[in-house]
Amino acid sequence: MKRLASLLFVSVFAGAITLGTYKLFFEKDNFTIISQDNDNGVFNTNYTPTSASGSGINEVDFTTAAENTVNAVVHVMNITISKGPTSIFDFFYGSSGSAVPQVGTGSGVIISSDGYIVTNNHVISRANQLQVTLNNNKTYKAELIGTDPNSDIALIKIDTDEKLPYLAFGDSDQTKIGEWVLAVGNPFNLTSTVTAGIISAKARNLGKNQSFIQTDAAVNPGNSGGALVNTNGDLVGINTAISSQTGSYVGYSFAVPSNIAKKVIQDILEYGNVQKGFMGIRPAPVNTRDAIEKGINNIDGVYIEFIEEESAAQEAGIEIGDIIKKVDKIEVHKYPDLTGYLSTKRPGDTLEFVIDRHEELIILPLTLKERQTLVVPEMGLEVKNLTEHDKMVYKTKTGVKIIGVPERYRGYGLSEKVIVKIDDIEIGNIDDAYNAFGAISKYSKTVITMLGSNGEKDRLIFQ
């Protein structure tokens, strides 16, 4: 009996040593990530993100978003009929030759059950015929409803008796860098292709004062016009471009934010064109010697260098040297942050600006106005609508004032002149100037009639 008790004690002791060794050296602790409530100091253990942002790749479920998205993304075929010489005799004797169809392809996103589809302007540009193929392989002819080359957004429509699956617009302003997204489209004519990545940057400027979402989800030719969605399946962007020297994906791609695309589409449907609200400012250029010397490169915000007369900014009390830090709830770190948000607004919208003026933050309401200046095509002159003061000085009720002249025309004394006529077309405002300059033929002479500050009339022959 004594020997049995000894054996039992040894067994228990050996087991305790073994269990302790395992606990100490082999068993790993299971930690739960928790967040602290700063108001009461209590740890909150039930925090659940609304999307998969911040989750590891193995913890993200892409399947639901992918299944919902592929059925709402379509294949868009652009058929362009071009006529050109088919032989050396056609070239020399002027025959137009035979019609040759050229086919381009891209993607589109169904945004309503009755067949409205958003795509890129460059996907449907110059199309003689548009054809849409759904994910179920049904094909329809499409009608162009409207387009905005500046944002590279176009709206087309197909007619069908059945209700179509569609995607709802998400709020692109609420997306975060590092958030998981899916790019869905038809690269290289491979239909219903889904790729995953994260948002790499926001408010990315590609040299056109536009604001893009940058992602590392694989996007290739044919993806243009396709959907960028978050893991909830919300449409947060329209894929539009890749950064590549080869024409194929090499790491980064870009999408028009959904808030901009949504506003463009609403304008097309309601007004027939895009309504743009303007502040009337010009930011200081960065990465120049002057900017470096003045420390502008190190400023977090938009430093205002110029304010137009009678502009929304001037009427709001904004001054040269002010730094825009925030507009409504959007923080402004660089100019594309500002232009991207303004692209979602219209003339007449009132916004709240937070301004840094001499290291003091002030809040100013600003009501956006219609565009007052633009750069006209062909000559590249920057012109503005006349103010009431201009009309008195130049003794005219119509015309546009030249405020910027390209280098090649600097010797003609054009600055501060008022253009009142182009050939036989009366110029009343900047819209008239844009249309008239856009219609100038490269193969004929154009006479531009201008007024000087004393009312004297000049004519310039442009070819």
Coordinates of C-alpha atoms in Angstrom, one line a residue:
M1 CA 0.0 0.0 0.0
K2 CA 2.8 2.3 0.9
R3 CA 4.6 1.5 -2.4
L4 CA 1.4 2.3 -4.4
A5 CA 1.1 5.7 -2.7
S6 CA 4.7 6.5 -3.6
L7 CA 4.1 5.6 -7.3
L8 CA 1.0 7.8 -7.3
F9 CA 2.9 10.7 -5.9
V10 CA 5.7 10.4 -8.4
S11 CA 3.2 10.2 -11.3
V12 CA 1.3 13.4 -10.1
F13 CA 4.6 15.2 -9.6
A14 CA 6.0 14.2 -13.1
G15 CA 2.7 15.3 -14.7
A16 CA 2.8 18.7 -13.0
I17 CA 6.4 19.2 -14.2
T18 CA 5.4 18.2 -17.8
L19 CA 2.3 20.5 -17.8
G20 CA 4.3 23.4 -16.4
T21 CA 7.0 23.0 -19.0
Y22 CA 4.4 22.9 -21.8
K23 CA 2.7 26.0 -20.5
L24 CA 6.0 27.9 -20.1
F25 CA 7.7 27.0 -23.4
F26 CA 5.2 25.8 -25.9
E27 CA 1.7 27.2 -25.3
K28 CA 1.2 30.6 -26.9
D29 CA -1.1 33.2 -25.3
N30 CA -4.3 34.1 -27.2
F31 CA -4.7 37.9 -27.2
T32 CA -7.8 39.9 -28.0
I33 CA -7.3 43.4 -29.5
I34 CA -9.3 45.9 -27.6
S35 CA -9.8 49.6 -27.8
Q36 CA -10.0 52.1 -24.9
D37 CA -12.9 54.5 -24.4
N38 CA -11.2 57.8 -23.6
D39 CA -14.2 59.2 -22.0
N40 CA -14.5 56.7 -19.1
G41 CA -11.3 54.7 -19.2
V42 CA -13.2 51.4 -19.7
F43 CA -11.8 48.9 -22.2
N44 CA -14.3 48.1 -25.0
T45 CA -13.9 44.5 -26.3
N46 CA -16.8 44.5 -28.9
Y47 CA -15.4 46.9 -31.5
T48 CA -16.3 45.7 -35.0
P49 CA -15.2 47.7 -38.1
T50 CA -17.9 48.5 -40.7
S51 CA -15.5 47.1 -43.4
A52 CA -12.5 44.9 -43.4
S53 CA -10.0 47.7 -43.2
G54 CA -7.3 46.8 -40.7
S55 CA -8.0 43.1 -41.0
G56 CA -5.4 40.6 -42.1
I57 CA -5.7 39.0 -45.6
N58 CA -6.8 35.7 -44.0
E59 CA -9.5 37.4 -42.0
V60 CA -11.2 39.2 -45.0
D61 CA -14.1 37.7 -46.8
F62 CA -14.2 39.0 -50.4
T63 CA -16.7 36.4 -51.7
T64 CA -20.0 38.3 -51.0
A65 CA -18.8 41.6 -52.5
A66 CA -17.3 39.8 -55.5
E67 CA -20.5 37.8 -56.1
N68 CA -22.7 40.9 -56.0
T69 CA -20.3 43.0 -58.1
V70 CA -19.6 40.7 -61.1
N71 CA -23.3 40.6 -62.1
A72 CA -23.4 44.5 -62.1
V73 CA -20.2 45.0 -64.1
V74 CA -20.6 44.8 -67.9
H75 CA -18.4 44.5 -71.0
V76 CA -18.6 47.6 -73.2
M77 CA -17.8 47.4 -76.9
N78 CA -17.1 50.6 -78.8
I79 CA -17.4 50.3 -82.6
T80 CA -16.0 53.2 -84.6
I81 CA -16.3 53.5 -88.3
S82 CA -13.3 55.1 -89.9
K83 CA -12.7 55.9 -93.5
G84 CA -9.2 56.1 -94.9
P85 CA -7.3 55.4 -98.1
T86 CA -7.0 51.7 -99.0
S87 CA -4.5 52.2 -101.8
I88 CA -1.8 54.6 -103.0
F89 CA -4.2 55.9 -105.6
D90 CA -6.8 56.8 -102.9
F91 CA -4.1 58.6 -101.0
F92 CA -3.0 60.8 -103.9
Y93 CA -6.4 61.3 -105.6
G94 CA -8.4 62.0 -102.5
S95 CA -10.8 59.0 -102.4
S96 CA -12.1 58.4 -98.9
G97 CA -11.7 54.7 -99.2
S98 CA -14.0 52.1 -97.7
A99 CA -15.4 52.2 -94.2
V100 CA -13.3 50.2 -91.7
P101 CA -14.8 49.3 -88.3
Q102 CA -12.5 49.6 -85.4
V103 CA -13.4 48.0 -82.1
G104 CA -12.5 49.1 -78.6
T105 CA -13.5 47.4 -75.4
G106 CA -13.8 48.4 -71.7
S107 CA -16.1 47.9 -68.7
G108 CA -19.1 49.6 -67.2
V109 CA -21.1 49.5 -64.0
I110 CA -24.9 49.1 -63.8
I111 CA -26.2 51.8 -61.4
S112 CA -29.9 51.3 -61.7
S113 CA -32.3 48.4 -62.3
D114 CA -33.6 50.0 -65.5
G115 CA -30.3 50.0 -67.3
Y116 CA -28.2 53.1 -66.6
I117 CA -24.5 52.3 -66.8
V118 CA -21.5 54.4 -65.8
T119 CA -18.2 54.0 -67.7
N120 CA -15.2 56.0 -68.7
N121 CA -15.5 58.7 -71.3
H122 CA -12.4 57.3 -73.1
V123 CA -14.1 53.9 -73.4
I124 CA -17.0 55.3 -75.5
S125 CA -15.3 58.3 -77.1
R126 CA -16.1 58.8 -80.9
A127 CA -18.2 55.6 -80.9
N128 CA -20.6 55.1 -83.9
Q129 CA -22.1 52.1 -82.0
L130 CA -22.1 50.9 -78.4
Q131 CA -22.7 47.4 -77.4
V132 CA -23.1 46.0 -73.8
T133 CA -22.7 42.4 -72.8
L134 CA -24.0 41.4 -69.3
N135 CA -22.4 38.8 -67.1
N136 CA -25.1 36.3 -68.3
N137 CA -23.8 36.8 -71.9
K138 CA -26.9 38.7 -73.0
T139 CA -26.0 41.6 -75.4
Y140 CA -27.7 44.9 -75.9
K141 CA -27.3 48.1 -78.0
A142 CA -26.5 51.0 -75.7
E143 CA -27.4 54.7 -76.0
L144 CA -25.0 57.5 -75.0
I145 CA -26.8 59.8 -72.4
G146 CA -24.0 62.2 -71.6
T147 CA -20.3 62.5 -70.9
D148 CA -17.8 64.6 -69.1
P149 CA -14.2 64.4 -70.5
N150 CA -12.8 66.4 -67.6
S151 CA -13.6 63.7 -65.1
D152 CA -13.5 60.9 -67.7
I153 CA -17.0 59.8 -66.8
A154 CA -19.8 58.8 -69.2
L155 CA -23.4 57.6 -68.8
I156 CA -24.9 55.1 -71.2
K157 CA -28.2 53.2 -71.1
I158 CA -29.6 49.9 -72.3
D159 CA -33.3 48.9 -72.6
T160 CA -34.3 45.6 -71.2
D161 CA -37.6 44.1 -69.9
E162 CA -35.9 42.6 -66.9
K163 CA -34.7 44.3 -63.8
L164 CA -30.9 44.4 -63.7
P165 CA -28.6 43.9 -60.8
Y166 CA -26.9 47.1 -59.9
L167 CA -24.4 48.6 -57.4
A168 CA -25.1 51.4 -54.9
F169 CA -22.7 54.3 -54.6
G170 CA -20.6 54.3 -51.5
D171 CA -19.1 57.5 -49.9
S172 CA -15.6 57.7 -51.3
D173 CA -14.8 60.5 -48.8
Q174 CA -15.0 58.0 -46.0
T175 CA -12.6 55.5 -47.6
K176 CA -9.3 55.1 -45.8
I177 CA -5.7 54.4 -46.9
G178 CA -5.0 50.7 -46.3
E179 CA -8.6 49.7 -46.7
W180 CA -9.3 46.5 -48.8
V181 CA -10.9 47.0 -52.2
L182 CA -11.8 44.9 -55.2
A183 CA -11.4 45.9 -58.8
V184 CA -13.9 44.2 -61.1
G185 CA -13.8 44.5 -64.9
N186 CA -13.0 42.8 -68.2
P187 CA -9.2 43.1 -68.8
F188 CA -7.9 41.7 -72.1
N189 CA -11.6 40.6 -72.9
L190 CA -11.5 38.3 -69.9
T191 CA -15.0 38.9 -68.5
S192 CA -15.9 39.1 -64.9
T193 CA -12.4 39.4 -63.5
V194 CA -11.9 40.3 -59.8
T195 CA -8.7 41.5 -58.3
A196 CA -8.0 42.6 -54.7
G197 CA -5.7 45.2 -53.2
I198 CA -5.7 48.1 -50.8
I199 CA -6.2 51.9 -51.2
S200 CA -2.6 53.1 -51.5
A201 CA -3.4 56.9 -51.6
K202 CA -6.2 59.4 -51.9
A203 CA -6.5 62.7 -53.8
R204 CA -3.8 61.7 -56.2
N205 CA -3.2 64.3 -58.9
L206 CA -2.1 63.0 -62.3
G207 CA -1.4 66.4 -63.7
K208 CA -4.9 67.5 -64.6
N209 CA -6.0 69.0 -61.3
Q210 CA -8.1 65.9 -60.7
S211 CA -8.4 63.8 -57.6
F212 CA -8.0 60.0 -57.9
I213 CA -8.1 57.0 -55.6
Q214 CA -4.8 55.1 -56.0
T215 CA -4.9 51.3 -55.4
D216 CA -2.6 48.4 -55.9
A217 CA -5.4 46.1 -57.1
A218 CA -4.4 44.8 -60.6
V219 CA -6.0 46.8 -63.4
N220 CA -5.2 46.3 -67.0
P221 CA -6.5 47.5 -70.4
G222 CA -10.2 46.6 -70.5
N223 CA -10.7 47.3 -66.8
S224 CA -11.4 51.0 -67.6
G225 CA -14.9 51.9 -66.6
G226 CA -15.2 48.9 -64.2
A227 CA -16.0 49.0 -60.5
L228 CA -13.8 49.6 -57.4
V229 CA -15.8 48.3 -54.4
N230 CA -15.1 47.9 -50.7
T231 CA -15.6 44.6 -48.9
N232 CA -19.2 45.6 -48.2
G233 CA -19.8 45.7 -52.0
D234 CA -20.3 49.5 -52.1
L235 CA -19.1 51.3 -55.2
V236 CA -16.3 53.6 -54.1
G237 CA -14.7 54.3 -57.5
I238 CA -14.7 53.9 -61.3
N239 CA -11.4 52.4 -62.5
T240 CA -9.9 54.7 -65.1
A241 CA -6.1 54.5 -65.5
I242 CA -2.9 52.6 -64.8
S243 CA 0.6 53.9 -64.1
S244 CA 2.7 52.0 -66.6
Q245 CA 5.3 52.4 -69.3
T246 CA 4.3 49.2 -70.9
G247 CA 0.5 49.7 -71.0
S248 CA -0.1 46.9 -68.6
Y249 CA -0.4 46.8 -64.8
V250 CA 2.9 47.2 -62.9
G251 CA 1.8 48.0 -59.4
Y252 CA -0.6 51.0 -59.2
S253 CA -3.9 51.9 -60.7
F254 CA -6.3 54.9 -60.3
A255 CA -10.1 55.3 -60.0
V256 CA -12.4 58.3 -60.1
P257 CA -13.9 58.6 -56.6
S258 CA -17.6 57.5 -56.5
N259 CA -18.7 60.9 -55.0
I260 CA -17.4 62.7 -58.1
A261 CA -18.8 60.1 -60.5
K262 CA -22.2 60.2 -58.8
K263 CA -22.4 64.0 -59.0
V264 CA -21.4 64.0 -62.7
I265 CA -24.2 61.5 -63.5
Q266 CA -26.8 63.4 -61.5
D267 CA -25.8 66.6 -63.4
I268 CA -26.1 64.9 -66.8
L269 CA -29.5 63.5 -66.0
E270 CA -30.8 66.7 -64.4
Y271 CA -29.1 69.5 -66.5
G272 CA -27.7 67.8 -69.5
N273 CA -24.2 68.9 -68.6
V274 CA -21.9 69.1 -65.6
Q275 CA -22.5 71.9 -63.2
K276 CA -19.2 73.1 -61.7
G277 CA -18.8 75.4 -58.7
F278 CA -15.7 77.5 -58.5
M279 CA -14.0 79.4 -55.7
G280 CA -11.9 81.7 -57.9
I281 CA -8.4 81.1 -56.4
R282 CA -5.1 80.0 -57.6
P283 CA -2.7 78.1 -55.2
A284 CA 1.0 78.8 -55.0
P285 CA 3.0 76.3 -57.1
V286 CA 5.0 73.8 -55.2
N287 CA 8.5 72.4 -55.8
T288 CA 9.8 75.7 -57.3
R289 CA 12.7 77.7 -56.0
D290 CA 10.4 80.4 -54.8
A291 CA 8.2 77.9 -53.0
I292 CA 11.2 76.3 -51.3
E293 CA 12.6 79.7 -50.2
K294 CA 9.2 80.8 -48.8
G295 CA 8.7 77.5 -47.1
I296 CA 5.4 76.8 -49.1
N297 CA 6.6 73.2 -49.8
N298 CA 6.4 72.5 -46.0
I299 CA 2.9 73.9 -45.6
D300 CA 0.1 71.4 -44.7
G301 CA -2.8 72.9 -46.6
V302 CA -3.4 75.0 -49.7
Y303 CA -1.6 78.4 -49.8
I304 CA -3.6 81.0 -51.8
E305 CA -1.5 83.0 -54.2
F306 CA -4.2 84.7 -56.3
I307 CA -7.9 85.6 -56.0
E308 CA -10.1 86.5 -58.9
E309 CA -12.1 89.7 -58.8
E310 CA -15.8 89.3 -57.9
S311 CA -15.1 85.6 -57.2
A312 CA -16.7 83.4 -54.5
A313 CA -13.4 83.6 -52.5
Q314 CA -13.2 87.4 -52.6
E315 CA -16.9 87.7 -51.6
A316 CA -16.3 85.3 -48.7
G317 CA -13.4 87.4 -47.4
I318 CA -10.6 85.0 -48.2
E319 CA -7.2 86.8 -48.7
I320 CA -4.0 86.1 -50.5
G321 CA -1.6 84.3 -48.1
D322 CA -4.5 82.4 -46.4
I323 CA -4.0 78.7 -46.0
I324 CA -7.0 76.4 -46.5
K325 CA -6.9 73.7 -43.8
K326 CA -10.4 72.2 -44.0
V327 CA -13.6 72.4 -46.1
D328 CA -16.7 71.1 -44.4
K329 CA -15.5 67.9 -42.7
I330 CA -12.7 67.2 -45.3
E331 CA -9.2 67.9 -44.2
V332 CA -7.1 69.7 -46.9
H333 CA -3.4 68.8 -47.0
K334 CA -2.8 69.5 -50.7
Y335 CA -4.6 71.0 -53.7
P336 CA -6.2 67.8 -55.0
D337 CA -7.9 67.3 -51.6
L338 CA -9.7 70.6 -52.3
T339 CA -10.4 70.2 -56.0
G340 CA -11.6 66.6 -55.4
Y341 CA -14.2 67.8 -52.9
L342 CA -15.2 70.9 -55.0
S343 CA -15.9 68.5 -57.9
T344 CA -18.8 67.1 -56.0
K345 CA -20.4 70.5 -55.6
R346 CA -22.4 72.9 -57.7
P347 CA -22.7 76.7 -58.1
G348 CA -24.8 78.0 -55.2
D349 CA -23.6 75.4 -52.7
T350 CA -22.4 77.0 -49.5
L351 CA -19.3 75.4 -47.8
E352 CA -17.6 76.0 -44.5
F353 CA -13.8 76.7 -44.8
V354 CA -11.3 76.6 -42.0
I355 CA -8.6 79.1 -42.8
D356 CA -5.1 79.6 -41.3
R357 CA -4.5 83.3 -41.4
H358 CA -1.3 84.4 -39.7
E359 CA -1.3 81.2 -37.5
E360 CA -4.9 81.9 -36.4
L361 CA -7.7 79.6 -37.4
I362 CA -10.9 81.3 -38.7
I363 CA -14.1 79.9 -40.2
L364 CA -15.6 81.4 -43.3
P365 CA -18.7 80.4 -45.2
L366 CA -18.3 80.4 -49.0
T367 CA -20.9 80.1 -51.7
L368 CA -19.6 78.6 -54.9
K369 CA -20.1 80.5 -58.2
E370 CA -20.0 79.6 -61.9
R371 CA -16.7 79.5 -63.6
Q372 CA -15.4 83.0 -64.3
T373 CA -12.1 82.1 -66.1
L374 CA -10.9 79.4 -68.4
V375 CA -8.1 78.6 -70.9
V376 CA -9.5 78.6 -74.4
P377 CA -8.5 75.9 -76.9
E378 CA -6.1 76.4 -79.8
M379 CA -4.3 79.6 -78.6
G380 CA -4.3 78.7 -75.0
L381 CA -5.2 82.2 -73.8
E382 CA -6.6 82.5 -70.2
V383 CA -9.7 84.7 -70.3
K384 CA -12.2 85.8 -67.7
N385 CA -15.7 87.2 -67.7
L386 CA -15.9 91.0 -67.5
T387 CA -16.6 92.6 -64.1
E388 CA -18.8 95.7 -63.9
H389 CA -15.7 97.8 -63.5
D390 CA -14.2 96.2 -66.7
K391 CA -17.3 97.1 -68.6
M392 CA -17.0 100.7 -67.6
V393 CA -13.3 100.9 -68.4
Y394 CA -13.5 99.2 -71.8
K395 CA -16.9 100.8 -72.7
T396 CA -18.5 97.4 -73.6
K397 CA -21.2 95.2 -72.2
T398 CA -19.8 92.0 -73.7
G399 CA -16.5 90.3 -74.2
V400 CA -13.8 88.4 -72.3
K401 CA -10.7 89.8 -70.8
I402 CA -7.3 88.2 -71.5
I403 CA -5.5 87.6 -68.2
G404 CA -2.9 85.0 -69.2
V405 CA -0.9 84.7 -72.4
P406 CA 1.3 81.7 -73.4
E407 CA 5.0 82.3 -74.0
R408 CA 4.7 82.0 -77.8
Y409 CA 2.2 85.0 -77.9
R410 CA 3.9 87.2 -75.3
G411 CA 5.2 89.7 -78.0
Y412 CA 1.7 90.6 -79.4
G413 CA 0.5 92.9 -76.6
L414 CA -2.5 90.7 -75.8
S415 CA -2.5 90.9 -72.0
E416 CA -5.4 92.9 -70.5
K417 CA -7.1 93.2 -73.9
V418 CA -10.9 92.4 -74.3
I419 CA -11.9 90.0 -77.0
V420 CA -15.3 91.0 -78.4
K421 CA -15.4 89.1 -81.7
I422 CA -13.9 86.0 -83.3
D423 CA -14.4 86.2 -87.1
D424 CA -18.1 87.1 -87.3
I425 CA -19.0 85.5 -83.9
E426 CA -19.9 88.0 -81.1
I427 CA -18.2 87.0 -77.8
G428 CA -20.4 87.6 -74.7
N429 CA -18.7 85.5 -72.1
I430 CA -16.2 82.7 -71.5
D431 CA -18.6 80.0 -72.8
D432 CA -18.9 81.9 -76.1
A433 CA -15.1 82.2 -76.2
Y434 CA -14.6 78.5 -75.5
N435 CA -17.0 77.5 -78.3
A436 CA -15.6 80.0 -80.8
F437 CA -11.9 79.1 -80.2
G438 CA -12.8 75.4 -80.3
A439 CA -14.3 75.8 -83.8
I440 CA -11.2 77.4 -85.2
S441 CA -9.8 75.5 -88.2
K442 CA -6.1 74.8 -88.5
Y443 CA -6.3 75.3 -92.2
S444 CA -7.8 78.9 -92.3
K445 CA -7.2 82.3 -90.9
T446 CA -9.1 83.6 -88.0
V447 CA -9.6 87.3 -87.2
I448 CA -9.7 88.2 -83.5
T449 CA -11.2 91.6 -82.6
M450 CA -10.1 93.2 -79.3
L451 CA -10.5 96.3 -77.3
G452 CA -7.8 98.2 -75.5
S453 CA -8.1 100.0 -72.1
N454 CA -9.0 103.2 -73.9
G455 CA -11.6 101.6 -76.1
E456 CA -9.3 101.4 -79.1
K457 CA -10.0 98.5 -81.4
D458 CA -7.3 96.0 -82.6
R459 CA -7.5 93.1 -84.9
L460 CA -5.2 90.0 -84.8
I461 CA -5.0 87.5 -87.6
F462 CA -4.4 84.1 -86.2
Q463 CA -3.5 81.0 -88.2

